[in-house]
Coordinates of N, CA and C in Angstrom, one line a residue:
M201 N -41.4 -28.4 113.8 CA -41.7 -27.5 112.7 C -40.5 -26.5 112.6
K202 N -40.1 -26.2 111.4 CA -39.0 -25.2 111.2 C -39.5 -23.8 111.3
K203 N -38.6 -23.0 111.9 CA -38.9 -21.5 112.1 C -38.4 -20.8 110.9
I204 N -39.3 -20.0 110.2 CA -38.9 -19.2 109.1 C -39.0 -17.7 109.5
L205 N -38.0 -17.0 109.2 CA -37.9 -15.6 109.5 C -38.2 -14.8 108.2
A206 N -39.2 -14.0 108.1 CA -39.6 -13.3 106.9 C -39.2 -11.8 107.1
L207 N -38.3 -11.4 106.4 CA -37.7 -10.0 106.5 C -38.0 -9.2 105.3
S208 N -38.6 -8.0 105.6 CA -38.8 -7.0 104.5 C -37.7 -6.1 104.4
G209 N -37.3 -5.8 103.2 CA -36.2 -4.8 102.9 C -36.8 -3.4 102.7
S210 N -38.0 -3.2 103.0 CA -38.7 -2.0 102.8 C -39.1 -1.3 104.1
N211 N -38.9 0.0 104.2 CA -39.4 0.7 105.3 C -40.8 1.4 105.0
N212 N -41.4 1.0 103.9 CA -42.7 1.6 103.6 C -43.8 0.6 104.0
P213 N -44.7 1.1 104.9 CA -45.7 0.2 105.5 C -46.7 -0.3 104.4
N214 N -46.8 0.4 103.3 CA -47.7 0.0 102.2 C -46.9 -0.6 101.0
S215 N -45.8 -1.2 101.3 CA -44.9 -1.7 100.3 C -45.5 -2.9 99.5
I216 N -45.4 -2.8 98.2 CA -45.9 -4.0 97.4 C -45.0 -5.2 97.6
N217 N -43.8 -5.0 98.1 CA -43.0 -6.2 98.4 C -43.5 -6.8 99.7
E218 N -44.1 -6.1 100.6 CA -44.7 -6.6 101.8 C -45.9 -7.5 101.3
K219 N -46.6 -7.0 100.3 CA -47.8 -7.8 99.8 C -47.3 -9.1 99.2
L220 N -46.2 -9.0 98.4 CA -45.6 -10.3 97.9 C -45.2 -11.2 99.0
M221 N -44.6 -10.7 100.0 CA -44.2 -11.5 101.2 C -45.5 -12.2 101.8
T222 N -46.6 -11.4 101.9 CA -47.8 -12.0 102.4 C -48.3 -13.2 101.6
A223 N -48.2 -13.0 100.2 CA -48.5 -14.1 99.3 C -47.7 -15.3 99.6
A224 N -46.4 -15.1 99.8 CA -45.5 -16.2 100.0 C -45.8 -16.9 101.3
L225 N -46.1 -16.2 102.3 CA -46.4 -16.8 103.6 C -47.7 -17.5 103.6
K226 N -48.7 -17.1 102.8 CA -49.9 -17.8 102.6 C -49.7 -19.2 101.9
E227 N -48.7 -19.2 101.0 CA -48.3 -20.5 100.3 C -47.7 -21.5 101.3
I228 N -47.0 -20.9 102.3 CA -46.2 -21.8 103.2 C -47.1 -22.4 104.3
H229 N -48.1 -21.8 104.7 CA -49.0 -22.3 105.7 C -48.3 -22.8 107.0
S230 N -47.4 -22.0 107.5 CA -46.6 -22.4 108.7 C -46.9 -21.5 109.9
P231 N -47.2 -22.1 111.0 CA -47.4 -21.3 112.2 C -46.0 -20.8 112.8
Q232 N -45.0 -21.4 112.3 CA -43.6 -21.0 112.8 C -42.9 -20.0 112.0
T233 N -43.7 -19.1 111.4 CA -43.2 -18.0 110.6 C -43.2 -16.7 111.4
Q234 N -42.1 -16.0 111.5 CA -42.1 -14.7 112.2 C -41.7 -13.7 111.1
R235 N -42.6 -12.6 111.1 CA -42.4 -11.5 110.1 C -41.7 -10.4 110.9
I236 N -40.6 -9.9 110.3 CA -39.9 -8.7 110.8 C -40.2 -7.5 109.9
T237 N -40.7 -6.5 110.4 CA -41.0 -5.3 109.6 C -40.3 -4.1 110.1
S238 N -40.3 -3.0 109.3 CA -39.5 -1.8 109.6 C -39.8 -1.1 111.0
P239 N -41.0 -1.1 111.5 CA -41.2 -0.4 112.8 C -40.3 -0.9 113.9
V240 N -40.0 -2.2 113.9 CA -39.2 -2.8 115.0 C -37.7 -2.6 114.7
L241 N -37.4 -2.1 113.5 CA -36.0 -2.0 113.1 C -35.5 -0.5 112.9
D242 N -36.0 0.3 113.8 CA -35.6 1.7 113.7 C -34.2 1.9 114.3
V243 N -33.3 2.0 113.4 CA -31.9 2.1 113.9 C -31.2 3.2 113.1
P244 N -30.2 3.9 113.7 CA -29.5 4.9 112.9 C -28.7 4.4 111.7
L245 N -28.4 5.2 110.8 CA -27.5 4.8 109.7 C -26.2 4.4 110.2
F246 N -25.7 3.2 109.7 CA -24.5 2.7 110.2 C -23.3 3.6 109.9
S247 N -22.4 3.8 110.8 CA -21.1 4.5 110.7 C -20.3 4.0 111.8
L248 N -19.0 4.2 111.6 CA -18.0 3.8 112.7 C -18.3 4.7 114.0
Q249 N -18.7 5.9 113.8 CA -19.0 6.8 114.9 C -20.2 6.3 115.6
E250 N -21.3 5.8 114.9 CA -22.5 5.3 115.5 C -22.1 3.9 116.2
E251 N -21.3 3.1 115.6 CA -20.9 1.8 116.2 C -20.2 2.0 117.5
E252 N -19.4 3.1 117.6 CA -18.7 3.3 118.9 C -19.7 3.5 120.1
K253 N -20.9 3.9 119.8 CA -22.0 4.1 120.8 C -22.5 2.7 121.2
G254 N -22.2 1.7 120.5 CA -22.7 0.3 120.8 C -23.7 -0.1 119.8
L255 N -24.0 -1.4 119.7 CA -25.0 -1.9 118.8 C -26.4 -1.5 119.3
P256 N -27.2 -1.1 118.3 CA -28.6 -0.7 118.7 C -29.3 -2.0 119.2
K257 N -30.2 -1.8 120.2 CA -30.9 -2.9 120.7 C -31.7 -3.7 119.7
P258 N -32.4 -3.0 118.7 CA -33.1 -3.7 117.7 C -32.2 -4.7 116.8
I259 N -31.0 -4.3 116.7 CA -30.1 -5.1 115.9 C -29.7 -6.4 116.7
K260 N -29.4 -6.2 118.0 CA -29.2 -7.3 118.9 C -30.3 -8.3 118.9
L261 N -31.5 -7.8 119.0 CA -32.7 -8.6 118.9 C -32.9 -9.3 117.6
L262 N -32.6 -8.6 116.5 CA -32.7 -9.2 115.2 C -31.7 -10.3 115.0
F263 N -30.5 -10.1 115.5 CA -29.5 -11.1 115.4 C -29.9 -12.4 116.2
K264 N -30.5 -12.2 117.3 CA -31.0 -13.3 118.1 C -32.1 -14.1 117.3
E265 N -33.0 -13.4 116.6 CA -34.0 -14.0 115.8 C -33.3 -14.7 114.6
F266 N -32.3 -14.2 114.0 CA -31.6 -14.8 112.9 C -31.0 -16.2 113.4
A267 N -30.4 -16.1 114.6 CA -29.8 -17.3 115.2 C -30.8 -18.4 115.5
Q268 N -32.0 -18.1 115.8 CA -33.0 -19.0 116.1 C -33.8 -19.5 114.9
A269 N -33.7 -18.8 113.8 CA -34.4 -19.2 112.6 C -33.8 -20.4 111.9
D270 N -34.6 -21.2 111.2 CA -34.1 -22.3 110.4 C -34.0 -21.9 108.9
G271 N -34.6 -20.8 108.5 CA -34.6 -20.4 107.1 C -35.2 -19.0 107.0
F272 N -34.9 -18.3 105.9 CA -35.3 -16.9 105.7 C -35.9 -16.7 104.4
I273 N -36.9 -15.8 104.4 CA -37.5 -15.2 103.2 C -37.2 -13.7 103.3
V274 N -36.6 -13.2 102.3 CA -36.3 -11.7 102.2 C -37.0 -11.1 101.0
A275 N -37.9 -10.2 101.3 CA -38.6 -9.5 100.2 C -38.1 -8.0 100.2
S276 N -37.6 -7.6 99.1 CA -37.0 -6.2 99.0 C -37.3 -5.5 97.7
P277 N -37.7 -4.3 97.8 CA -37.8 -3.5 96.6 C -36.4 -3.2 96.0
E278 N -36.4 -2.7 94.8 CA -35.2 -2.3 94.2 C -35.2 -0.8 94.0
H279 N -34.1 -0.2 94.4 CA -33.9 1.3 94.3 C -32.7 1.5 93.3
N280 N -33.0 1.9 92.1 CA -32.0 2.2 91.1 C -31.1 1.0 90.9
G281 N -31.6 -0.2 90.8 CA -30.9 -1.4 90.5 C -30.2 -2.0 91.7
L282 N -30.4 -1.5 92.8 CA -29.7 -1.9 94.0 C -30.7 -2.2 95.2
P283 N -30.3 -2.9 96.2 CA -31.1 -3.1 97.4 C -31.4 -1.7 98.0
T284 N -32.5 -1.6 98.8 CA -32.8 -0.4 99.5 C -31.7 0.0 100.5
A285 N -31.7 1.3 100.8 CA -30.8 1.8 101.8 C -31.2 1.2 103.2
F286 N -32.5 1.0 103.4 CA -33.0 0.4 104.6 C -32.4 -1.0 104.8
L287 N -32.5 -1.8 103.8 CA -31.9 -3.2 103.9 C -30.4 -3.2 104.0
K288 N -29.8 -2.4 103.2 CA -28.3 -2.2 103.3 C -27.9 -1.8 104.7
N289 N -28.6 -0.9 105.3 CA -28.3 -0.5 106.7 C -28.4 -1.6 107.7
L290 N -29.5 -2.4 107.6 CA -29.6 -3.6 108.4 C -28.5 -4.6 108.3
I291 N -28.1 -4.8 107.0 CA -27.0 -5.7 106.8 C -25.7 -5.2 107.3
D292 N -25.5 -3.9 107.2 CA -24.2 -3.3 107.7 C -24.2 -3.5 109.2
W293 N -25.3 -3.3 109.9 CA -25.3 -3.4 111.4 C -25.2 -4.9 111.8
I294 N -26.0 -5.7 111.3 CA -26.0 -7.1 111.7 C -24.7 -7.8 111.4
S295 N -24.0 -7.5 110.3 CA -22.8 -8.1 109.9 C -21.6 -7.7 110.9
R296 N -21.9 -6.7 111.7 CA -20.8 -6.3 112.7 C -20.8 -7.3 113.8
I297 N -21.9 -8.0 114.0 CA -22.0 -9.1 115.0 C -21.4 -10.3 114.5
D298 N -21.8 -10.7 113.2 CA -21.2 -11.9 112.6 C -21.4 -11.7 111.1
Q299 N -20.3 -11.7 110.3 CA -20.3 -11.5 108.9 C -21.2 -12.6 108.2
K300 N -21.3 -13.8 108.8 CA -22.1 -14.8 108.2 C -23.4 -15.0 109.0
F301 N -24.1 -13.9 109.1 CA -25.3 -13.8 109.9 C -26.4 -14.7 109.5
F302 N -26.4 -15.3 108.2 CA -27.5 -16.2 107.8 C -27.1 -17.6 108.3
G303 N -25.9 -17.9 108.8 CA -25.6 -19.1 109.4 C -25.7 -20.4 108.6
G304 N -25.5 -20.2 107.3 CA -25.5 -21.4 106.4 C -26.9 -21.9 106.1
K305 N -27.9 -21.2 106.5 CA -29.3 -21.6 106.4 C -29.9 -21.2 105.1
P306 N -31.0 -21.8 104.7 CA -31.7 -21.5 103.4 C -32.3 -20.1 103.4
V307 N -32.2 -19.5 102.2 CA -32.7 -18.1 102.0 C -33.4 -18.1 100.6
L308 N -34.6 -17.5 100.7 CA -35.4 -17.3 99.4 C -35.5 -15.8 99.3
L309 N -35.1 -15.2 98.1 CA -35.2 -13.8 97.8 C -36.4 -13.5 96.9
L310 N -37.1 -12.4 97.3 CA -38.3 -12.0 96.5 C -38.2 -10.5 96.2
S311 N -38.8 -10.1 95.1 CA -38.9 -8.7 94.8 C -40.0 -8.5 93.8
T312 N -40.6 -7.3 93.8 CA -41.6 -6.9 92.8 C -41.5 -5.5 92.6
S313 N -42.1 -5.0 91.5 CA -42.1 -3.6 91.2 C -43.2 -3.4 90.2
P314 N -43.7 -2.1 90.0 CA -44.7 -1.8 89.0 C -44.1 -2.0 87.6
G315 N -42.8 -1.9 87.5 CA -42.1 -2.0 86.2 C -42.0 -3.5 85.7
F316 N -41.6 -3.6 84.5 CA -41.5 -4.9 83.9 C -40.4 -5.8 84.5
N317 N -39.3 -5.2 85.0 CA -38.2 -6.0 85.6 C -38.5 -6.6 86.9
G318 N -39.4 -6.0 87.7 CA -39.8 -6.6 88.9 C -38.7 -6.6 90.0
G319 N -37.7 -5.8 89.9 CA -36.6 -5.8 90.9 C -35.6 -6.9 90.7
A320 N -35.5 -7.5 89.5 CA -34.6 -8.5 89.2 C -33.1 -8.1 89.3
S321 N -32.8 -6.9 89.0 CA -31.4 -6.4 89.0 C -30.8 -6.5 90.4
H322 N -31.5 -6.0 91.4 CA -30.9 -6.0 92.7 C -30.9 -7.5 93.3
L323 N -31.8 -8.3 92.8 CA -31.8 -9.7 93.3 C -30.5 -10.4 92.8
R324 N -30.0 -10.0 91.6 CA -28.7 -10.6 91.2 C -27.6 -10.1 92.1
V325 N -27.6 -8.9 92.5 CA -26.6 -8.4 93.4 C -26.7 -9.1 94.7
L326 N -27.9 -9.3 95.3 CA -28.0 -10.0 96.6 C -27.6 -11.5 96.4
E327 N -27.9 -12.1 95.3 CA -27.5 -13.5 95.1 C -26.0 -13.7 95.2
K328 N -25.3 -12.7 94.6 CA -23.8 -12.8 94.7 C -23.2 -12.6 96.1
L329 N -23.9 -11.7 96.8 CA -23.4 -11.4 98.2 C -23.9 -12.4 99.2
L330 N -24.9 -13.1 99.0 CA -25.5 -14.0 100.0 C -24.5 -15.0 100.6
P331 N -23.6 -15.7 99.7 CA -22.7 -16.6 100.3 C -21.7 -15.9 101.3
I332 N -21.4 -14.6 101.1 CA -20.5 -13.9 102.0 C -21.2 -13.8 103.3
W333 N -22.5 -13.6 103.3 CA -23.3 -13.5 104.5 C -23.7 -14.8 105.1
G334 N -23.2 -15.9 104.6 CA -23.5 -17.2 105.1 C -24.9 -17.8 104.7
G335 N -25.5 -17.2 103.6 CA -26.8 -17.7 103.2 C -26.7 -18.8 102.2
N336 N -27.6 -19.7 102.2 CA -27.7 -20.8 101.2 C -28.9 -20.4 100.3
L337 N -28.6 -19.9 99.2 CA -29.7 -19.4 98.3 C -30.5 -20.6 97.7
T338 N -31.8 -20.6 98.0 CA -32.6 -21.7 97.5 C -33.3 -21.3 96.2
G339 N -33.4 -19.9 96.0 CA -34.0 -19.4 94.8 C -34.3 -17.9 94.9
S340 N -34.6 -17.3 93.8 CA -35.1 -15.9 93.9 C -36.2 -15.8 92.9
Y341 N -37.1 -14.8 93.2 CA -38.2 -14.6 92.3 C -38.5 -13.1 92.2
S342 N -38.7 -12.6 91.0 CA -39.1 -11.2 90.9 C -40.4 -11.2 90.0
L343 N -41.4 -10.5 90.5 CA -42.6 -10.3 89.8 C -42.7 -8.9 89.2
G344 N -42.6 -8.9 87.9 CA -42.8 -7.6 87.2 C -44.2 -7.2 87.0
S345 N -44.4 -5.9 86.7 CA -45.8 -5.4 86.5 C -46.7 -5.8 87.6
F346 N -46.3 -5.5 88.8 CA -47.1 -5.8 90.0 C -48.6 -5.5 89.8
N347 N -48.9 -4.3 89.4 CA -50.3 -3.8 89.3 C -51.1 -4.6 88.3
H348 N -50.5 -5.3 87.4 CA -51.2 -6.1 86.4 C -51.2 -7.6 86.8
N349 N -50.3 -8.0 87.6 CA -50.1 -9.4 87.9 C -50.4 -9.8 89.3
F350 N -51.0 -8.9 90.1 CA -51.2 -9.3 91.5 C -52.5 -8.7 92.0
D351 N -53.2 -9.5 92.8 CA -54.4 -9.1 93.4 C -54.1 -8.8 94.9
P352 N -54.0 -7.4 95.2 CA -53.6 -7.0 96.5 C -54.6 -7.3 97.6
I353 N -55.9 -7.5 97.3 CA -56.9 -7.8 98.3 C -56.8 -9.3 98.8
N354 N -56.6 -10.2 97.8 CA -56.5 -11.6 98.2 C -55.0 -12.1 98.3
H355 N -54.1 -11.2 98.1 CA -52.6 -11.5 98.2 C -52.2 -12.7 97.4
K356 N -52.5 -12.6 96.1 CA -52.1 -13.7 95.2 C -51.7 -13.1 93.8
I357 N -50.9 -13.9 93.2 CA -50.4 -13.6 91.8 C -51.5 -14.0 90.9
T358 N -52.0 -13.2 90.0 CA -53.1 -13.5 89.1 C -52.6 -14.1 87.7
N359 N -51.4 -13.8 87.4 CA -50.8 -14.3 86.1 C -50.4 -15.8 86.4
K360 N -51.1 -16.7 85.7 CA -50.9 -18.2 85.9 C -49.4 -18.6 85.8
E361 N -48.7 -18.1 84.8 CA -47.3 -18.5 84.6 C -46.5 -18.0 85.7
E362 N -46.7 -16.8 86.1 CA -45.9 -16.2 87.2 C -46.3 -16.9 88.5
A363 N -47.6 -17.2 88.7 CA -48.0 -18.0 90.0 C -47.3 -19.3 90.0
A364 N -47.1 -20.0 88.9 CA -46.5 -21.3 88.9 C -45.0 -21.2 89.3
K365 N -44.3 -20.1 88.7 CA -42.9 -19.9 89.0 C -42.8 -19.6 90.5
F366 N -43.7 -18.7 91.0 CA -43.6 -18.3 92.4 C -43.8 -19.6 93.4
Q367 N -44.8 -20.4 93.0 CA -45.0 -21.6 93.8 C -43.8 -22.6 93.7
G368 N -43.2 -22.6 92.6 CA -42.0 -23.4 92.4 C -40.8 -23.0 93.3
V369 N -40.5 -21.7 93.4 CA -39.4 -21.3 94.2 C -39.7 -21.5 95.7
I370 N -41.0 -21.3 96.1 CA -41.4 -21.5 97.5 C -41.3 -23.0 97.8
Q371 N -41.8 -23.9 96.9 CA -41.6 -25.3 97.2 C -40.2 -25.8 97.3
N372 N -39.3 -25.2 96.4 CA -37.9 -25.5 96.5 C -37.3 -25.1 97.8
F373 N -37.7 -23.9 98.3 CA -37.2 -23.4 99.6 C -37.7 -24.3 100.7
L374 N -38.9 -24.7 100.7 CA -39.5 -25.6 101.7 C -38.8 -27.0 101.7
Q375 N -38.5 -27.5 100.5 CA -37.9 -28.8 100.4 C -36.5 -28.7 101.0
I376 N -35.7 -27.7 100.7 CA -34.4 -27.6 101.2 C -34.4 -27.3 102.7
L377 N -35.4 -26.5 103.2 CA -35.5 -26.2 104.6 C -35.8 -27.4 105.4
H378 N -36.6 -28.3 104.9 CA -37.0 -29.5 105.6 C -36.1 -30.7 105.3
S379 N -35.0 -30.6 104.5 CA -34.2 -31.7 104.3 C -33.1 -31.8 105.3

């Protein structure tokens, strides 16, 4: 069975993007999924001065998990049209170990927001950068109007058209992961 690393780009424990990630993991039904959340990734803001102190232990452990994973799901909120500072900081740190930290493996990008756009703007930014980081983009999905299209108790998309799109990108990710 292939190991999937599910990474949240949010440091909010009540993140709606975490809820979307949960919905994706329910669709996958894999015991080989490891979820990485913000409490285990408490690292200082990247700077050359901080780097001189050495790589933070959580980053070393995260890189080890990246190396052992066969594929990735990244769910991230959008902040002013860009990825979160939290996600950017993780990328800044982990790329100091290896610029191509995704290792040519499949990556599925997810985002949601209460607004109509659903975080689609920053997904386009991440899609362009993913090859630089060694990621093989299998698809991206953004769910707009989260509060109207998602059941947070059952962790599922309630809008049938959106649910079908969501299942489609997940199935494509799984097909590429297992090929």
